């Protein structure tokens, strides 16, 4: 439809249809004191003025060398990713799901789902969700829906923002969330789950590597969930799955996580995407859409949207989720990212993360005034270092040296004062790590 | 269009076969044809009490999902388990292998309001 402006006559006839005389009368229901008196908006700007404005703004940005993760990671994004995702067929189309017109988009989503299934080892992946936090919350809802039970056990070492999101989702439901603390090892102990789990437990949600960087004993925890007929929900870093056991290997029913490590830029907290895959049998209760492969009447391979009918645009009141948003372009980026690396190099990339993080860990923990918080813990690219030094001062000095320092875990939990969560990805060079260590030694 | 004369029907395209104190329920050949390929069926729990004209099952096709209303009140006596593995039975055999559930009906008078094959034909 073309844009059609209104004249006074149009306005008058609209007001008449509403049964009011003026715009003022239309808004009478809103008390005067709640209305904006004047909007603080400057007048129009020329293109030239606008470019200058934004150039000045962008010059305030500082380029930092990042040693911080905590949910969003600084990974290299090969040019290939942007090259493919910026193609107009993918870039501009909104909900291009008509099978007749959108075979390319549908195939791309199908390939993405296949990658997620390959990574997690589970049977069915949806076309992606809004982000990691909502994917965890949706997994909790899925478990409640399938089991008909009311209790959910969540590791306290789950990303705190994810815990908050799950709580928000379940706030007005009958579900009962029980947080399980980690032990001094930084991991959830079997005994802690054993003490809290019962026949009324719908699911156990464990993140690995957890928010403290520690890899959990997923097999043992999953077995405990199985014993009580509870679902086991694994929250995983997708890149770490290239080297660690897959969720299917330790019997997870649902695997979810944040897809950002797979070729999505870090940009002020979003947009990213969440992934979800489930074992066979749960797919009918899963939120979101799935692209399936089929054949047309001539026997040629084709792709179609399946499970669409459970989405809110068709049966809103019975939809499995109220955010069925599939972050399609970012899922496509992940698909290109994974296919670009290929099996061997994807694994090498994960190994590089581990070896660089391990190098930094060994150097930092041996400095005077620093020590490993969880000695002996297995980690991927994040680890916790305890220090007797002033944490705020350390990060200030690092910032002066154009380094985004580790996360101060006192923000996360008061008991973690003096603890720093470092992240080292493949992006960090040996020189950068050595420089960090040198500054920390003097700090 | 196959509309067996020995069955009863509803305006919402369910068919009913009365066997003693039980009513077998499914969707008509017309309905399965309209909704196209069925991909999933949600069946009620056995023993659940259902009320006439209230949703008792869900049939999901590639097009959309549809509530199936029970034509009579009563208790769910039996459900067609075969549908969970082969929902296409609804398309291939709507009146036989593709039935949905049977209801042990509590009010025989409700049956009187159902449509005959002849009357159902007029509604479609």
Coordinates of C-alpha atoms in Angstrom, one line a residue:
Chain A
X1 CA 0.0 0.0 0.0
X2 CA 1.2 3.5 -0.8
X3 CA 1.6 6.1 1.9
X4 CA -1.4 8.4 1.9
X5 CA -1.2 11.6 3.9
X6 CA -4.3 13.0 5.6
X7 CA -5.8 16.4 5.2
X8 CA -8.1 18.2 7.7
X9 CA -11.2 16.7 6.1
X10 CA -9.9 13.2 6.6
X11 CA -9.0 13.9 10.2
X12 CA -12.5 15.3 10.8
X13 CA -14.2 12.3 9.4
X14 CA -12.0 9.9 11.5
X15 CA -12.9 11.9 14.6
X16 CA -16.5 11.7 13.7
X17 CA -16.3 7.9 13.3
X18 CA -14.9 7.8 16.8
X19 CA -17.7 10.0 18.1
X20 CA -15.5 12.9 19.3
X21 CA -15.1 16.4 18.1
X22 CA -11.4 17.0 18.5
X23 CA -8.1 15.2 19.0
X24 CA -8.0 16.8 22.4
X25 CA -11.3 15.1 23.3
X26 CA -9.9 11.8 22.0
X27 CA -7.1 11.9 24.5
X28 CA -9.2 13.2 27.4
X29 CA -8.9 9.9 29.2
X30 CA -5.2 10.5 29.8
X31 CA -4.7 12.8 32.8
X32 CA -3.0 16.1 32.0
X33 CA -0.1 15.5 34.4
X34 CA 0.8 12.3 32.6
X35 CA 1.2 13.9 29.2
X36 CA 4.4 15.2 27.8
X37 CA 4.4 18.9 27.8
X38 CA 7.0 19.3 25.1
X39 CA 9.1 16.7 23.3
X40 CA 12.8 17.2 23.6
X41 CA 13.5 16.8 19.9
X42 CA 15.6 19.0 17.8
X43 CA 14.5 20.1 14.3
X44 CA 15.3 18.3 11.1
X45 CA 18.9 17.9 10.0
X46 CA 20.6 17.8 6.7
X47 CA 22.5 14.6 5.6
X48 CA 25.7 16.5 6.1
X49 CA 24.9 17.6 9.6
X50 CA 23.7 14.1 10.5
X51 CA 26.9 12.5 9.3
X52 CA 29.0 14.9 11.3
X53 CA 26.9 14.2 14.4
X54 CA 27.3 10.5 14.2
X55 CA 31.0 10.7 13.3
X56 CA 31.6 12.7 16.4
X57 CA 29.6 10.2 18.4
X58 CA 31.5 7.3 17.0
X59 CA 34.8 8.9 17.8
X60 CA 33.9 8.5 21.5
X61 CA 34.2 4.8 21.1
X62 CA 37.3 3.2 22.4
X63 CA 38.8 0.0 20.9
X64 CA 39.7 -2.3 23.7
X65 CA 41.5 -5.6 23.9
X66 CA 38.9 -7.8 25.7
X67 CA 39.5 -10.3 28.4
X68 CA 35.8 -10.4 29.3
X69 CA 33.1 -13.0 28.4
X70 CA 30.4 -13.8 30.9
X71 CA 27.9 -14.7 28.3
X72 CA 28.9 -12.7 25.2
X73 CA 32.3 -13.5 23.6
X74 CA 34.9 -11.8 21.5
X75 CA 35.4 -14.2 18.6
X76 CA 36.7 -13.6 15.1
X77 CA 34.0 -13.4 12.5
X78 CA 35.3 -14.5 9.1
X79 CA 34.3 -12.1 6.2
X80 CA 32.5 -14.9 4.6
X81 CA 29.7 -14.6 7.2
X82 CA 28.9 -10.9 6.4
X83 CA 29.3 -11.7 2.7
X84 CA 26.5 -14.2 2.7
X85 CA 24.1 -12.6 5.3
X86 CA 24.2 -9.3 3.5
X87 CA 22.8 -10.7 0.3
X88 CA 19.6 -8.9 -0.3
X89 CA 17.6 -12.2 -0.6
X90 CA 18.4 -12.9 3.1
X91 CA 18.9 -9.3 4.4
X92 CA 15.6 -7.7 3.5
X93 CA 12.9 -10.4 3.4
X94 CA 10.6 -10.4 6.4
X95 CA 9.1 -13.8 7.4
X96 CA 9.8 -15.2 4.0
X97 CA 8.2 -18.5 4.7
X98 CA 6.0 -19.2 1.7
X99 CA 7.5 -22.4 0.4
X100 CA 6.7 -21.4 -3.2
X101 CA 8.8 -18.3 -3.0
X102 CA 11.5 -18.9 -0.4
X103 CA 13.3 -22.1 -1.0
X104 CA 16.7 -20.4 -0.3
X105 CA 15.7 -19.1 3.1
X106 CA 14.0 -22.3 4.1
X107 CA 16.9 -24.4 3.0
X108 CA 19.3 -22.1 5.0
X109 CA 17.2 -22.6 8.1
X110 CA 17.1 -26.4 7.5
X111 CA 20.9 -26.4 7.2
X112 CA 21.1 -24.4 10.4
X113 CA 18.9 -26.9 12.2
X114 CA 21.1 -29.8 10.9
X115 CA 24.2 -28.1 12.3
X116 CA 22.6 -27.6 15.8
X117 CA 21.5 -31.3 15.8
X118 CA 25.1 -32.3 14.8
X119 CA 26.6 -30.1 17.6
X120 CA 24.2 -31.3 20.3
X121 CA 23.7 -34.8 19.1
X122 CA 19.9 -34.4 19.7
X123 CA 17.2 -35.3 17.2
X124 CA 15.3 -32.1 16.5
X125 CA 16.3 -28.4 16.4
X126 CA 13.9 -25.5 15.9
X127 CA 14.7 -22.7 13.6
X128 CA 16.3 -20.6 16.5
X129 CA 14.8 -18.5 19.3
X130 CA 15.2 -14.9 20.5
X131 CA 18.3 -15.3 22.6
X132 CA 20.1 -17.6 25.1
X133 CA 18.2 -16.4 28.1
X134 CA 14.7 -16.9 26.6
X135 CA 15.8 -20.2 25.1
X136 CA 16.5 -21.4 28.7
X137 CA 13.1 -20.1 29.9
X138 CA 11.3 -21.8 27.0
X139 CA 13.1 -25.0 27.8
X140 CA 11.7 -24.7 31.4
X141 CA 8.2 -24.1 30.1
X142 CA 8.6 -27.1 27.7
X143 CA 9.6 -29.3 30.6
X144 CA 6.6 -28.1 32.7
X145 CA 4.3 -28.7 29.8
X146 CA 5.5 -32.2 29.0
X147 CA 5.8 -33.5 32.6
X148 CA 2.8 -31.8 34.2
X149 CA 5.0 -31.4 37.3
X150 CA 5.7 -28.1 39.1
X151 CA 9.3 -28.1 40.4
X152 CA 12.4 -26.9 38.6
X153 CA 15.9 -27.2 39.9
X154 CA 18.3 -24.6 38.5
X155 CA 22.0 -24.4 39.1
X156 CA 23.0 -21.1 40.8
X157 CA 26.0 -21.1 38.4
X158 CA 23.6 -20.6 35.5
X159 CA 24.2 -17.1 33.9
X160 CA 22.4 -14.8 36.4
X161 CA 20.5 -13.1 33.6
X162 CA 19.2 -16.4 32.4
X163 CA 18.0 -17.2 36.0
X164 CA 16.3 -13.8 36.0
X165 CA 14.6 -14.5 32.7
X166 CA 13.3 -17.9 33.9
X167 CA 12.0 -16.3 37.0
X168 CA 10.2 -13.7 35.0
X169 CA 8.6 -16.2 32.7
X170 CA 7.4 -18.4 35.6
X171 CA 6.5 -15.6 38.0
X172 CA 2.7 -16.0 37.6
X173 CA 2.7 -19.7 37.2
X174 CA 2.4 -22.5 39.8
X175 CA 6.0 -23.5 39.1
X176 CA 8.4 -23.6 42.0
X177 CA 12.1 -22.7 41.2
X178 CA 14.8 -24.1 43.5
X179 CA 18.3 -22.8 43.1
X180 CA 21.1 -25.2 43.7
X181 CA 24.4 -23.8 45.0
X182 CA 27.8 -24.9 43.7
X183 CA 30.3 -26.3 46.1
X184 CA 33.8 -24.9 46.8
X185 CA 34.9 -26.6 43.5
X186 CA 32.7 -24.2 41.5
X187 CA 30.6 -27.1 40.3
X188 CA 27.2 -28.5 41.2
X189 CA 27.7 -31.6 43.3
X190 CA 25.5 -34.7 42.8
X191 CA 24.7 -34.6 46.5
X192 CA 23.1 -31.1 46.1
X193 CA 20.8 -32.3 43.3
X194 CA 20.1 -35.5 45.2
X195 CA 18.9 -33.6 48.2
X196 CA 16.5 -31.4 46.3
X197 CA 15.1 -33.6 43.6
X198 CA 11.9 -35.6 44.0
X199 CA 9.1 -37.1 41.9
X200 CA 7.5 -33.7 41.4
X201 CA 10.6 -32.3 39.7
X202 CA 9.9 -31.4 36.1
X203 CA 13.5 -30.6 35.1
X204 CA 17.1 -30.0 36.2
X205 CA 18.8 -27.1 34.4
X206 CA 22.6 -27.1 34.4
X207 CA 24.9 -24.9 32.5
X208 CA 28.3 -26.3 31.4
X209 CA 30.8 -24.6 31.2
X210 CA 28.9 -22.7 34.0
X211 CA 28.9 -19.0 34.7
X212 CA 32.2 -19.5 36.7
X213 CA 33.8 -21.2 33.7
X214 CA 33.7 -24.6 35.3
X215 CA 32.8 -27.7 33.3
X216 CA 30.2 -29.7 35.2
X217 CA 29.9 -33.4 35.6
X218 CA 26.9 -33.5 33.3
X219 CA 26.7 -37.4 33.1
X220 CA 26.3 -37.7 36.8
X221 CA 23.8 -34.9 37.1
X222 CA 21.8 -36.1 34.2
X223 CA 21.6 -39.6 35.6
X224 CA 20.1 -38.2 38.9
X225 CA 17.4 -36.4 36.9
X226 CA 16.6 -39.6 35.0
X227 CA 16.3 -41.5 38.2
X228 CA 13.4 -39.2 39.2
X229 CA 11.8 -39.0 35.7
X230 CA 12.8 -35.4 35.5
X231 CA 14.0 -33.8 32.2
X232 CA 17.7 -32.8 32.0
X233 CA 18.2 -29.4 30.4
X234 CA 21.8 -28.6 29.3
X235 CA 22.7 -25.0 28.8
X236 CA 25.8 -25.1 26.6
X237 CA 28.3 -22.9 24.8
X238 CA 28.0 -24.2 21.2
X239 CA 31.7 -23.7 20.4
X240 CA 32.7 -25.8 23.4
X241 CA 30.8 -28.7 22.0
X242 CA 33.5 -29.1 19.4
X243 CA 35.7 -30.6 22.1
X244 CA 33.4 -31.5 25.0
X245 CA 30.8 -34.3 25.3
X246 CA 27.6 -33.5 23.4
X247 CA 24.4 -33.2 25.4
X248 CA 23.1 -36.4 23.8
X249 CA 26.1 -38.3 25.1
X250 CA 25.2 -37.5 28.7
X251 CA 21.5 -38.1 28.1
X252 CA 20.2 -34.5 28.0
X253 CA 16.6 -34.2 26.9
X254 CA 16.9 -30.6 25.9
X255 CA 20.0 -28.5 24.9
X256 CA 19.8 -24.8 24.8
X257 CA 22.2 -21.9 24.7
X258 CA 23.3 -18.5 23.3
X259 CA 24.3 -18.7 19.7
X260 CA 26.4 -15.5 19.8
X261 CA 29.8 -17.4 19.8
X262 CA 28.9 -18.7 16.3
X263 CA 29.7 -15.6 14.2
X264 CA 27.4 -13.0 15.8
X265 CA 29.0 -9.6 16.7
X266 CA 29.0 -8.3 20.3
X267 CA 26.8 -5.3 20.0
X268 CA 25.4 -3.8 23.2
X269 CA 23.8 -7.0 24.2
X270 CA 22.1 -8.0 21.0
X271 CA 20.7 -9.0 18.7
X272 CA 21.9 -12.5 19.1
X273 CA 20.0 -15.8 18.8
X274 CA 19.1 -18.7 21.1
X275 CA 19.2 -22.3 20.0
X276 CA 17.2 -25.3 21.2
X277 CA 17.3 -28.9 20.3
X278 CA 15.4 -31.8 21.9
X279 CA 15.3 -35.6 21.8
X280 CA 12.7 -37.3 19.7
X281 CA 9.3 -37.2 21.3
X282 CA 9.5 -33.7 22.6
X283 CA 9.3 -32.0 19.2
X284 CA 5.5 -31.6 19.4
X285 CA 5.7 -29.6 22.6
X286 CA 8.7 -27.4 21.4
X287 CA 8.2 -23.7 20.9
X288 CA 8.9 -22.0 17.6
X289 CA 9.0 -23.3 14.1
X290 CA 10.8 -26.0 12.3
X291 CA 11.7 -26.2 8.6
X292 CA 11.3 -29.7 7.2
X293 CA 12.5 -31.4 4.1
X294 CA 10.0 -33.0 1.7
X295 CA 9.4 -33.7 -2.0
X296 CA 7.1 -31.9 -4.3
X297 CA 4.6 -33.6 -6.6
X298 CA 7.4 -34.3 -9.1
X299 CA 9.6 -35.9 -6.5
X300 CA 12.0 -33.0 -6.3
X301 CA 13.5 -32.1 -2.9
X302 CA 11.9 -29.0 -1.3
X303 CA 11.7 -27.3 2.1
X304 CA 8.6 -26.3 4.0
X305 CA 7.7 -24.8 7.3
X306 CA 6.3 -27.4 9.7
X307 CA 4.9 -27.1 13.2
X308 CA 3.8 -23.6 12.1
X309 CA 0.3 -24.1 13.3
X310 CA 1.4 -24.1 17.0
X311 CA 2.8 -20.6 16.6
X312 CA 1.0 -17.5 17.9
X313 CA 0.0 -16.1 14.6
X314 CA -2.4 -19.0 13.9
X315 CA -3.6 -20.2 17.3
X316 CA -2.5 -17.4 19.7
X317 CA -4.3 -18.8 22.7
X318 CA -2.7 -22.2 22.3
X319 CA 0.7 -21.2 21.1
X320 CA 3.6 -23.0 22.8
X321 CA 5.4 -19.6 23.2
X322 CA 4.6 -15.9 23.0
X323 CA 8.0 -15.2 21.5
X324 CA 8.1 -17.5 18.5
X325 CA 10.6 -15.1 16.9
X326 CA 13.2 -17.0 15.0
X327 CA 16.3 -14.8 14.8
X328 CA 16.7 -16.0 11.2
X329 CA 19.5 -13.8 9.9
X330 CA 21.7 -14.5 12.9
X331 CA 20.9 -18.2 12.7
X332 CA 22.0 -18.0 9.0
X333 CA 25.2 -16.3 10.2
X334 CA 25.8 -19.2 12.5
X335 CA 25.1 -21.7 9.7
X336 CA 27.7 -19.9 7.4
X337 CA 30.1 -19.7 10.3
X338 CA 30.0 -23.4 11.1
X339 CA 30.1 -24.5 7.5
X340 CA 32.9 -22.1 6.8
X341 CA 35.1 -23.7 9.4
X342 CA 34.2 -27.2 8.7
X343 CA 34.5 -30.1 11.2
X344 CA 38.3 -30.1 11.7
X345 CA 38.8 -26.4 11.9
X346 CA 35.9 -25.8 14.1
X347 CA 37.4 -28.3 16.5
X348 CA 40.8 -26.6 16.2
X349 CA 39.2 -23.2 16.9
X350 CA 37.7 -24.6 20.1
X351 CA 41.1 -26.1 21.1
X352 CA 42.8 -22.8 20.4
X353 CA 40.4 -21.2 22.9
X354 CA 41.3 -23.8 25.5
X355 CA 45.0 -23.6 25.0
X356 CA 45.2 -19.7 25.0
X357 CA 42.9 -19.6 28.1
X358 CA 45.1 -22.2 29.8
X359 CA 48.2 -20.2 29.0
X360 CA 46.8 -17.1 30.5
X361 CA 45.4 -19.0 33.5
X362 CA 48.8 -20.5 34.3
X363 CA 50.6 -17.1 34.0
X364 CA 48.0 -15.2 36.1
X365 CA 47.6 -17.7 38.9
X366 CA 51.3 -17.7 39.5
X367 CA 51.6 -13.9 40.0
X368 CA 52.0 -12.6 43.5
X369 CA 48.7 -11.8 45.1
X370 CA 46.7 -13.9 42.6
X371 CA 45.6 -17.6 42.8
X372 CA 43.3 -20.0 41.0
X373 CA 39.8 -20.0 42.6
X374 CA 38.9 -23.5 41.5
X375 CA 42.1 -25.4 41.3
X376 CA 41.9 -28.5 39.2
X377 CA 38.6 -27.5 37.5
X378 CA 38.3 -28.2 33.7
X379 CA 37.4 -25.0 31.8
X380 CA 36.9 -23.8 28.3
X381 CA 37.8 -20.2 27.7
X382 CA 36.8 -18.7 31.0
X383 CA 38.3 -19.1 34.5
X384 CA 38.1 -17.4 37.9
X385 CA 41.2 -15.9 39.7
X386 CA 41.1 -14.8 43.3
X387 CA 43.1 -11.8 44.3
X388 CA 44.0 -9.9 47.4
X389 CA 44.5 -6.8 45.4
X390 CA 42.0 -4.0 44.8
X391 CA 39.7 -5.3 42.0
X392 CA 38.3 -1.9 41.0
X393 CA 41.8 -0.4 40.8
X394 CA 43.0 -3.4 38.6
X395 CA 40.3 -2.8 36.1
X396 CA 40.9 0.9 36.1
X397 CA 44.6 0.4 35.3
X398 CA 43.7 -2.1 32.6
X399 CA 41.2 0.3 31.0
X400 CA 43.9 3.0 30.9
X401 CA 46.0 0.5 28.9
X402 CA 43.1 -0.1 26.5
X403 CA 42.2 -3.5 28.0
X404 CA 38.7 -4.5 29.0
X405 CA 39.6 -6.4 32.1
X406 CA 37.9 -9.4 33.8
X407 CA 34.4 -9.3 35.3
X408 CA 34.4 -8.4 39.0
X409 CA 32.3 -11.3 40.4
X410 CA 31.4 -9.3 43.5
X411 CA 28.6 -7.9 41.3
X412 CA 27.4 -11.4 40.7
X413 CA 27.5 -12.6 44.3
X414 CA 28.8 -10.8 47.4
X415 CA 30.6 -14.0 48.5
X416 CA 32.7 -13.6 45.4
X417 CA 34.4 -10.4 46.3
X418 CA 38.0 -10.4 45.2
X419 CA 37.2 -12.9 42.4
X420 CA 37.8 -12.1 38.7
X421 CA 36.2 -13.9 35.8
X422 CA 38.7 -13.9 32.9
X423 CA 37.9 -14.8 29.3
X424 CA 40.5 -15.6 26.6
X425 CA 39.3 -16.5 23.1
X426 CA 41.2 -17.2 19.9
X427 CA 41.3 -13.5 19.3
X428 CA 43.9 -12.8 22.0
X429 CA 47.5 -13.0 20.9
X430 CA 50.4 -14.2 23.1
X431 CA 51.7 -10.6 23.2
X432 CA 48.3 -9.3 24.4
X433 CA 48.2 -12.0 27.1
X434 CA 51.8 -11.3 28.2
X435 CA 51.0 -7.6 28.3
X436 CA 48.0 -8.3 30.5
X437 CA 50.1 -10.4 32.9
X438 CA 52.7 -7.7 33.1
X439 CA 50.2 -5.1 34.0
X440 CA 48.5 -7.3 36.6
X441 CA 51.9 -8.0 38.2
X442 CA 52.5 -4.3 38.7
X443 CA 48.9 -3.4 39.7
Chain B
X1 CA -17.4 -37.4 -1.0
X2 CA -17.8 -40.4 1.3
X3 CA -20.6 -39.8 3.9
X4 CA -21.6 -43.2 5.3
X5 CA -25.4 -43.4 5.9
X6 CA -25.1 -45.3 9.1
X7 CA -23.2 -42.6 11.0
X8 CA -24.3 -39.4 12.8
X9 CA -22.7 -36.1 12.2
X10 CA -22.1 -32.6 13.6
X11 CA -22.0 -29.2 11.9
X12 CA -18.4 -29.0 12.9
X13 CA -17.5 -32.1 10.8
X14 CA -17.2 -34.8 13.4
X15 CA -18.8 -38.2 12.8
X16 CA -20.3 -40.4 15.5
X17 CA -20.8 -44.1 15.5
X18 CA -23.0 -45.4 18.4
X19 CA -22.0 -48.8 19.7
X20 CA -24.0 -49.7 22.9
X21 CA -23.3 -47.1 25.5
X22 CA -20.3 -45.8 23.6
X23 CA -19.9 -43.3 20.8
X24 CA -16.9 -43.5 18.5
X25 CA -15.8 -40.1 17.2
X26 CA -13.7 -39.0 14.2
X27 CA -13.6 -36.3 11.6
X28 CA -15.4 -36.6 8.2
X29 CA -13.9 -37.3 4.8
X30 CA -14.9 -33.8 3.9
X31 CA -13.0 -32.4 6.9
X32 CA -9.8 -34.4 6.3
X33 CA -9.9 -33.3 2.6
X34 CA -10.3 -29.6 3.6
X35 CA -7.5 -29.5 6.2
X36 CA -5.1 -31.5 4.0
X37 CA -2.3 -33.6 5.4
X38 CA -2.6 -34.3 9.1
X39 CA 0.8 -34.2 10.8
X40 CA -0.1 -34.6 14.5
X41 CA -2.9 -35.5 16.8
X42 CA -3.3 -34.6 20.4
X43 CA -5.7 -37.1 22.0
X44 CA -7.6 -36.7 25.3
X45 CA -6.6 -38.8 28.4
X46 CA -8.6 -41.9 29.0
X47 CA -11.0 -41.4 31.8
X48 CA -11.3 -37.7 31.3
X49 CA -14.9 -36.3 31.5
X50 CA -15.9 -34.3 28.5
X51 CA -18.8 -32.1 27.7
X52 CA -20.8 -31.9 24.5
X53 CA -19.4 -29.3 22.1
X54 CA -16.3 -28.7 24.1
X55 CA -12.8 -29.3 22.6
X56 CA -11.5 -32.8 23.4
X57 CA -8.7 -33.3 20.9
X58 CA -6.5 -31.4 18.5
X59 CA -5.8 -32.3 14.9
X60 CA -2.9 -30.5 13.3
X61 CA -2.4 -30.4 9.6
X62 CA 0.2 -28.7 7.5
X63 CA -2.2 -25.8 7.2
X64 CA -3.3 -25.2 10.8
X65 CA -4.4 -26.8 14.0
X66 CA -8.1 -27.6 14.8
X67 CA -9.9 -28.3 17.9
X68 CA -12.1 -31.4 17.7
X69 CA -15.4 -31.1 19.7
X70 CA -16.9 -34.0 21.4
X71 CA -20.4 -34.5 20.0
X72 CA -21.6 -36.1 23.3
X73 CA -20.9 -35.7 27.0
X74 CA -19.3 -38.5 29.0
X75 CA -16.1 -40.2 29.8
X76 CA -13.3 -40.9 27.4
X77 CA -13.2 -44.7 27.2
X78 CA -10.6 -45.3 24.5
X79 CA -8.3 -43.3 22.3
X80 CA -6.8 -44.3 18.9
X81 CA -3.1 -44.8 19.9
X82 CA -2.2 -45.7 16.3
X83 CA -2.6 -42.0 15.4
X84 CA 0.5 -40.9 17.4
X85 CA 2.8 -42.9 15.1
X86 CA 0.6 -42.5 11.9
X87 CA -1.5 -39.3 11.9
X88 CA -2.0 -39.8 8.2
X89 CA -4.6 -42.5 9.0
X90 CA -7.0 -39.6 9.4
X91 CA -6.5 -38.8 5.7
X92 CA -6.4 -42.4 4.5
X93 CA -9.1 -43.9 6.6
X94 CA -11.2 -41.2 8.3
X95 CA -14.1 -43.5 9.2
X96 CA -12.2 -46.6 10.2
X97 CA -8.5 -46.6 11.2
X98 CA -8.5 -42.8 11.6
X99 CA -11.1 -42.6 14.4
X100 CA -10.0 -40.4 17.3
X101 CA -11.7 -41.6 20.5
X102 CA -14.7 -43.2 22.0
X103 CA -16.9 -41.6 24.7
X104 CA -19.0 -43.6 27.2
X105 CA -21.9 -41.2 27.0
X106 CA -23.8 -40.0 29.9
X107 CA -26.8 -38.5 28.2
X108 CA -28.3 -40.6 25.4
X109 CA -30.7 -37.7 24.5
X110 CA -27.8 -35.7 23.2
X111 CA -27.5 -38.2 20.3
X112 CA -30.9 -37.1 19.1
X113 CA -29.6 -33.7 18.1
X114 CA -26.9 -35.1 15.8
X115 CA -27.3 -34.8 12.0
X116 CA -28.1 -37.6 9.7
X117 CA -25.9 -38.3 6.7
X118 CA -28.5 -36.6 4.5
X119 CA -28.7 -33.5 6.7
X120 CA -24.9 -33.3 7.0
X121 CA -24.5 -33.4 3.2
X122 CA -26.7 -30.3 3.0
X123 CA -24.4 -28.4 5.3
X124 CA -21.3 -28.9 3.2

